[in-house]
Amino acid sequence: NMLGFSRRSYSGYIPVKPEELIERSLELAINDYELKKRLDLKTVTVHRRYDPEVPATPVNRNQIEQVLLNIFKNAAQAMTATAAQRPPELWIETSREKDEAVIVIRDNGPGMAEDVRERIFEPFFTTKEVGQGTGLGLSVSYYIVVTMHKGSIRADSIPGEGASFTIRLPIFRQGNAQGPPAGQDEA
């Protein structure tokens, strides 16, 4: 759960294959009791396409797993809205583009309107009902990817066709590969 992630001690930046992070986060999402009440991820068809050429990437494993878990949970919650019309599906792929490891996660939920997509990473912004979400998951994810890992995260969507999230993480780190990026303190 999110609280558990926040309480874990700093584990440093270590090289990890992106698919290891993805599979661990997906396993956490599948076993999330609160999420199972809405949509059991075991019922979702998951299409994986992992590029074996993507090297292990130096990351804070706990932080990136938190980011991926947020995206998987949001996708599952979104797909509950369209599960009656079409079977829920996730597409997950990794690739390498220059000096970045790229992770793309796409769902076939209802998608987002442009005004929602533009605000999706703002703190406290949520489309969920009162009491159902804090609006912090994706803003924290943005901070982890952009500030702590010097990467990027982008949301794309066509209303009615689902949403996709693209995470780009640098494969090489400047300075100490075992610590946070230069100028960053532990989170």
mmCIF file of C-alpha atoms in Angstrom:
data_model
loop_
_atom_site.group_PDB
_atom_site.id
_atom_site.type_symbol
_atom_site.label_atom_id
_atom_site.label_comp_id
_atom_site.label_asym_id
_atom_site.label_seq_id
_atom_site.Cartn_x
_atom_site.Cartn_y
_atom_site.Cartn_z
ATOM 1 C CA ASN A 1 0.000 0.000 0.000
ATOM 2 C CA MET A 2 1.004 3.638 -0.377
ATOM 3 C CA LEU A 3 1.654 4.148 3.323
ATOM 4 C CA GLY A 4 3.972 1.160 3.364
ATOM 5 C CA PHE A 5 5.967 2.597 0.489
ATOM 6 C CA SER A 6 6.331 5.928 2.276
ATOM 7 C CA ARG A 7 7.593 4.278 5.462
ATOM 8 C CA ARG A 8 10.287 2.185 3.799
ATOM 9 C CA SER A 9 13.811 3.356 4.347
ATOM 10 C CA TYR A 10 15.888 4.799 1.559
ATOM 11 C CA SER A 11 17.302 1.919 -0.455
ATOM 12 C CA GLY A 12 19.553 3.780 -2.875
ATOM 13 C CA TYR A 13 19.679 3.650 -6.630
ATOM 14 C CA ILE A 14 20.506 0.217 -7.970
ATOM 15 C CA PRO A 15 20.351 -1.166 -11.523
ATOM 16 C CA VAL A 16 17.082 -3.053 -12.070
ATOM 17 C CA LYS A 17 15.537 -4.377 -15.286
ATOM 18 C CA PRO A 18 12.304 -2.450 -15.981
ATOM 19 C CA GLU A 19 10.291 -5.664 -16.406
ATOM 20 C CA GLU A 20 11.237 -6.707 -12.845
ATOM 21 C CA LEU A 21 9.786 -3.451 -11.529
ATOM 22 C CA ILE A 22 6.681 -3.874 -13.665
ATOM 23 C CA GLU A 23 6.014 -7.466 -12.635
ATOM 24 C CA ARG A 24 6.496 -6.730 -8.923
ATOM 25 C CA SER A 25 4.164 -3.717 -9.098
ATOM 26 C CA LEU A 26 1.583 -5.672 -11.069
ATOM 27 C CA GLU A 27 1.717 -8.422 -8.436
ATOM 28 C CA LEU A 28 1.139 -5.818 -5.703
ATOM 29 C CA ALA A 29 -1.833 -4.403 -7.623
ATOM 30 C CA ILE A 30 -3.314 -7.866 -8.210
ATOM 31 C CA ASN A 31 -3.159 -8.579 -4.478
ATOM 32 C CA ASP A 32 -4.570 -5.194 -3.395
ATOM 33 C CA TYR A 33 -7.701 -6.006 -1.387
ATOM 34 C CA GLU A 34 -9.385 -2.616 -1.829
ATOM 35 C CA LEU A 35 -8.818 -2.736 -5.572
ATOM 36 C CA LYS A 36 -10.255 -6.264 -5.836
ATOM 37 C CA LYS A 37 -13.583 -4.903 -4.563
ATOM 38 C CA ARG A 38 -13.862 -2.822 -7.754
ATOM 39 C CA LEU A 39 -11.994 -4.859 -10.364
ATOM 40 C CA ASP A 40 -9.927 -7.952 -9.740
ATOM 41 C CA LEU A 41 -6.817 -7.468 -11.853
ATOM 42 C CA LYS A 42 -6.627 -11.249 -12.242
ATOM 43 C CA THR A 43 -9.562 -10.852 -14.655
ATOM 44 C CA VAL A 44 -7.686 -8.341 -16.814
ATOM 45 C CA THR A 45 -5.909 -9.574 -19.927
ATOM 46 C CA VAL A 46 -2.351 -8.256 -19.746
ATOM 47 C CA HIS A 47 -0.349 -7.999 -22.967
ATOM 48 C CA ARG A 48 3.391 -7.756 -22.311
ATOM 49 C CA ARG A 49 6.082 -6.766 -24.757
ATOM 50 C CA TYR A 50 9.420 -6.424 -23.015
ATOM 51 C CA ASP A 51 12.436 -5.477 -25.098
ATOM 52 C CA PRO A 52 15.314 -7.693 -23.907
ATOM 53 C CA GLU A 53 17.782 -5.026 -25.065
ATOM 54 C CA VAL A 54 16.671 -2.578 -22.357
ATOM 55 C CA PRO A 55 19.430 -2.729 -19.753
ATOM 56 C CA ALA A 56 19.059 -2.612 -16.004
ATOM 57 C CA THR A 57 18.395 1.001 -15.097
ATOM 58 C CA PRO A 58 19.594 2.673 -11.880
ATOM 59 C CA VAL A 59 16.487 3.461 -9.838
ATOM 60 C CA ASN A 60 15.218 3.609 -6.316
ATOM 61 C CA ARG A 61 13.256 0.393 -6.642
ATOM 62 C CA ASN A 62 10.625 1.229 -3.998
ATOM 63 C CA GLN A 63 9.895 4.595 -5.562
ATOM 64 C CA ILE A 64 9.482 3.323 -9.122
ATOM 65 C CA GLU A 65 7.350 0.409 -7.917
ATOM 66 C CA GLN A 66 5.140 2.999 -6.193
ATOM 67 C CA VAL A 67 4.796 4.911 -9.485
ATOM 68 C CA LEU A 68 3.889 1.766 -11.422
ATOM 69 C CA LEU A 69 1.469 0.611 -8.720
ATOM 70 C CA ASN A 70 -0.302 3.989 -8.904
ATOM 71 C CA ILE A 71 -0.694 3.650 -12.658
ATOM 72 C CA PHE A 72 -1.942 0.051 -12.435
ATOM 73 C CA LYS A 73 -4.457 0.941 -9.722
ATOM 74 C CA ASN A 74 -5.744 3.950 -11.664
ATOM 75 C CA ALA A 75 -6.046 1.839 -14.811
ATOM 76 C CA ALA A 76 -8.001 -0.849 -12.964
ATOM 77 C CA GLN A 77 -10.322 1.727 -11.446
ATOM 78 C CA ALA A 78 -10.861 3.352 -14.841
ATOM 79 C CA MET A 79 -11.560 0.025 -16.546
ATOM 80 C CA THR A 80 -14.407 -0.695 -14.118
ATOM 81 C CA ALA A 81 -16.364 1.962 -16.017
ATOM 82 C CA THR A 82 -16.130 0.063 -19.310
ATOM 83 C CA ALA A 83 -15.902 -3.557 -18.103
ATOM 84 C CA ALA A 84 -19.551 -4.194 -19.024
ATOM 85 C CA GLN A 85 -18.947 -3.089 -22.650
ATOM 86 C CA ARG A 86 -15.573 -4.739 -23.268
ATOM 87 C CA PRO A 87 -13.227 -7.056 -21.388
ATOM 88 C CA PRO A 88 -10.576 -5.052 -19.513
ATOM 89 C CA GLU A 89 -7.104 -5.147 -21.057
ATOM 90 C CA LEU A 90 -3.686 -3.696 -20.254
ATOM 91 C CA TRP A 91 -0.778 -3.342 -22.659
ATOM 92 C CA ILE A 92 2.670 -2.998 -21.118
ATOM 93 C CA GLU A 93 5.831 -2.530 -23.102
ATOM 94 C CA THR A 94 9.425 -1.552 -22.573
ATOM 95 C CA SER A 95 11.895 -0.172 -25.063
ATOM 96 C CA ARG A 96 15.112 1.755 -25.227
ATOM 97 C CA GLU A 97 15.301 5.137 -26.893
ATOM 98 C CA LYS A 98 18.826 6.565 -26.890
ATOM 99 C CA ASP A 99 19.901 6.713 -23.233
ATOM 100 C CA GLU A 100 16.446 6.136 -21.759
ATOM 101 C CA ALA A 101 14.475 3.113 -20.665
ATOM 102 C CA VAL A 102 10.863 3.633 -21.754
ATOM 103 C CA ILE A 103 7.865 2.012 -20.076
ATOM 104 C CA VAL A 104 4.422 2.403 -21.653
ATOM 105 C CA ILE A 105 1.263 1.243 -19.864
ATOM 106 C CA ARG A 106 -2.027 1.495 -21.758
ATOM 107 C CA ASP A 107 -5.541 0.507 -20.710
ATOM 108 C CA ASN A 108 -8.849 0.211 -22.550
ATOM 109 C CA GLY A 109 -10.881 2.148 -20.002
ATOM 110 C CA PRO A 110 -12.970 5.215 -20.800
ATOM 111 C CA GLY A 111 -9.971 7.508 -21.282
ATOM 112 C CA MET A 112 -9.743 11.116 -20.140
ATOM 113 C CA ALA A 113 -11.008 14.395 -21.481
ATOM 114 C CA GLU A 114 -8.253 16.834 -22.478
ATOM 115 C CA ASP A 115 -8.919 19.159 -19.523
ATOM 116 C CA VAL A 116 -8.492 16.200 -17.144
ATOM 117 C CA ARG A 117 -5.352 14.954 -18.907
ATOM 118 C CA GLU A 118 -3.768 18.406 -18.627
ATOM 119 C CA ARG A 119 -4.266 18.440 -14.836
ATOM 120 C CA ILE A 120 -3.676 14.768 -14.031
ATOM 121 C CA PHE A 121 -0.309 15.356 -12.290
ATOM 122 C CA GLU A 122 -1.471 18.328 -10.176
ATOM 123 C CA PRO A 123 -1.496 17.736 -6.407
ATOM 124 C CA PHE A 124 -4.992 17.057 -5.018
ATOM 125 C CA PHE A 125 -6.580 16.840 -8.478
ATOM 126 C CA THR A 126 -8.902 13.852 -8.688
ATOM 127 C CA THR A 127 -11.803 12.708 -10.810
ATOM 128 C CA LYS A 128 -12.942 10.278 -8.136
ATOM 129 C CA GLU A 129 -15.888 10.743 -5.831
ATOM 130 C CA VAL A 130 -15.339 12.434 -2.470
ATOM 131 C CA GLY A 131 -13.646 9.986 -0.122
ATOM 132 C CA GLN A 132 -12.442 7.740 -2.961
ATOM 133 C CA GLY A 133 -9.134 9.406 -3.778
ATOM 134 C CA THR A 134 -6.776 12.076 -2.479
ATOM 135 C CA GLY A 135 -5.455 13.284 -5.796
ATOM 136 C CA LEU A 136 -1.898 12.643 -4.644
ATOM 137 C CA GLY A 137 -0.967 9.380 -6.368
ATOM 138 C CA LEU A 138 -0.039 10.775 -9.769
ATOM 139 C CA SER A 139 1.455 14.010 -8.409
ATOM 140 C CA VAL A 140 3.742 11.951 -6.155
ATOM 141 C CA SER A 141 4.518 9.724 -9.151
ATOM 142 C CA TYR A 142 5.444 12.792 -11.194
ATOM 143 C CA TYR A 143 7.771 14.003 -8.430
ATOM 144 C CA ILE A 144 9.444 10.598 -8.143
ATOM 145 C CA VAL A 145 10.052 10.223 -11.879
ATOM 146 C CA VAL A 146 10.924 13.830 -12.767
ATOM 147 C CA THR A 147 12.629 15.206 -9.660
ATOM 148 C CA MET A 148 14.115 12.130 -8.015
ATOM 149 C CA HIS A 149 15.045 10.159 -11.153
ATOM 150 C CA LYS A 150 15.546 12.952 -13.731
ATOM 151 C CA GLY A 151 13.143 11.199 -16.088
ATOM 152 C CA SER A 152 9.764 12.116 -17.543
ATOM 153 C CA ILE A 153 6.189 10.891 -17.311
ATOM 154 C CA ARG A 154 3.402 11.693 -19.739
ATOM 155 C CA ALA A 155 -0.280 10.837 -19.939
ATOM 156 C CA ASP A 156 -2.066 10.453 -23.277
ATOM 157 C CA SER A 157 -5.694 9.656 -23.893
ATOM 158 C CA ILE A 158 -8.450 9.599 -26.430
ATOM 159 C CA PRO A 159 -11.823 9.716 -24.670
ATOM 160 C CA GLY A 160 -13.612 6.406 -25.117
ATOM 161 C CA GLU A 161 -10.437 4.550 -26.082
ATOM 162 C CA GLY A 162 -8.416 4.383 -22.869
ATOM 163 C CA ALA A 163 -5.349 6.067 -21.486
ATOM 164 C CA SER A 164 -1.624 5.489 -21.662
ATOM 165 C CA PHE A 165 1.244 6.539 -19.448
ATOM 166 C CA THR A 166 4.795 6.791 -20.741
ATOM 167 C CA ILE A 167 7.669 6.792 -18.267
ATOM 168 C CA ARG A 168 11.198 7.573 -19.416
ATOM 169 C CA LEU A 169 14.112 6.873 -17.083
ATOM 170 C CA PRO A 170 17.769 7.616 -17.768
ATOM 171 C CA ILE A 171 19.824 4.472 -18.224
ATOM 172 C CA PHE A 172 23.007 6.180 -17.064
ATOM 173 C CA ARG A 173 23.383 8.357 -13.990
ATOM 174 C CA GLN A 174 25.855 11.150 -13.438
ATOM 175 C CA GLY A 175 27.932 10.960 -10.298
ATOM 176 C CA ASN A 176 27.313 8.254 -7.721
ATOM 177 C CA ALA A 177 25.174 5.514 -9.264
ATOM 178 C CA GLN A 178 24.166 4.341 -5.791
ATOM 179 C CA GLY A 179 22.676 7.643 -4.584
ATOM 180 C CA PRO A 180 20.101 10.187 -5.677
ATOM 181 C CA PRO A 181 20.824 12.421 -8.681
ATOM 182 C CA ALA A 182 23.250 15.264 -8.098
ATOM 183 C CA GLY A 183 21.665 17.970 -5.960
ATOM 184 C CA GLN A 184 18.905 15.699 -4.626
ATOM 185 C CA ASP A 185 18.424 14.596 -1.059
ATOM 186 C CA GLU A 186 16.903 11.324 0.025
ATOM 187 C CA ALA A 187 13.106 11.230 -0.100
#
